[in-house]
Coordinates of C-alpha atoms in Angstrom, one line a residue:
X13 CA 0.0 0.0 0.0
X14 CA 1.5 3.3 -1.1
X15 CA 1.2 6.4 1.0
X16 CA 1.2 9.8 -0.7
X17 CA 2.1 13.0 1.2
X18 CA -0.2 15.9 0.7
X19 CA 1.0 18.8 -1.5
X20 CA 1.9 21.8 0.7
X21 CA 0.1 25.1 0.3
X22 CA 3.2 27.2 1.1
X23 CA 6.9 26.7 0.6
X24 CA 9.9 28.8 1.8
X25 CA 11.7 31.2 -0.6
X26 CA 15.2 29.7 -1.0
X27 CA 16.7 33.2 -0.8
X28 CA 15.0 34.8 2.2
X29 CA 12.9 32.0 3.8
X30 CA 9.6 33.9 3.4
X31 CA 6.5 31.6 3.2
X32 CA 5.2 31.7 -0.4
X33 CA 2.0 30.2 -1.8
X34 CA 2.6 27.3 -4.1
X35 CA -0.6 27.9 -6.1
X36 CA -0.1 29.0 -9.7
X37 CA -0.5 32.6 -10.4
X38 CA 0.5 33.6 -6.8
X39 CA 2.5 36.5 -8.2
X40 CA 6.2 37.4 -8.3
X41 CA 8.0 37.5 -5.0
X42 CA 10.5 40.2 -4.2
X43 CA 12.8 39.4 -1.3
X44 CA 13.2 42.0 1.5
X45 CA 16.9 42.7 2.1
X46 CA 16.6 42.6 5.9
X47 CA 14.7 39.3 5.9
X48 CA 17.3 37.9 3.5
X49 CA 20.1 38.9 5.8
X50 CA 18.3 37.4 8.9
X51 CA 17.7 34.2 6.9
X52 CA 21.3 34.0 5.8
X53 CA 22.5 34.5 9.4
X54 CA 20.1 31.8 10.5
X55 CA 21.6 29.4 8.0
X56 CA 25.2 30.3 9.1
X57 CA 24.5 30.1 12.8
X58 CA 26.4 26.8 13.3
X59 CA 29.5 28.2 11.6
X60 CA 29.2 31.5 13.5
X61 CA 29.0 29.6 16.8
X62 CA 32.0 27.4 15.9
X63 CA 34.2 30.4 14.8
X64 CA 35.9 31.0 18.2
X65 CA 37.0 27.4 18.4
X66 CA 38.1 27.3 14.8
X67 CA 40.1 30.5 15.3
X68 CA 41.7 29.2 18.4
X69 CA 42.7 25.9 16.6
X70 CA 44.1 27.9 13.7
X71 CA 46.1 30.2 16.0
X72 CA 47.8 27.1 17.4
X73 CA 49.1 26.0 14.0
X74 CA 52.6 27.2 12.8
X75 CA 50.9 29.5 10.2
X76 CA 48.6 31.0 12.9
X77 CA 51.5 31.5 15.3
X78 CA 53.5 33.3 12.5
X79 CA 50.5 35.5 11.8
X80 CA 50.2 36.4 15.5
X81 CA 53.9 37.3 15.6
X82 CA 53.7 39.3 12.4
X83 CA 50.6 41.2 13.7
X84 CA 52.4 42.0 17.0
X85 CA 55.5 43.1 15.1
X86 CA 53.6 45.4 12.7
X87 CA 51.5 47.0 15.5

């Protein structure tokens, strides 16, 4: 016995995440810049949260230690 999922009435915009009607003739959507930025930050949240740990790990590499030394020297 096959089970079919119902077709959703709304789907998110892939660029800004706004809920858009799936029905034909729903009109052309124009993304709001602020909503697009919020959506992009939401997508990047895991990477943003991981940044301090990644930076600390990189600063412990030879290249990172050299960059620290160079920054101190150029200051």
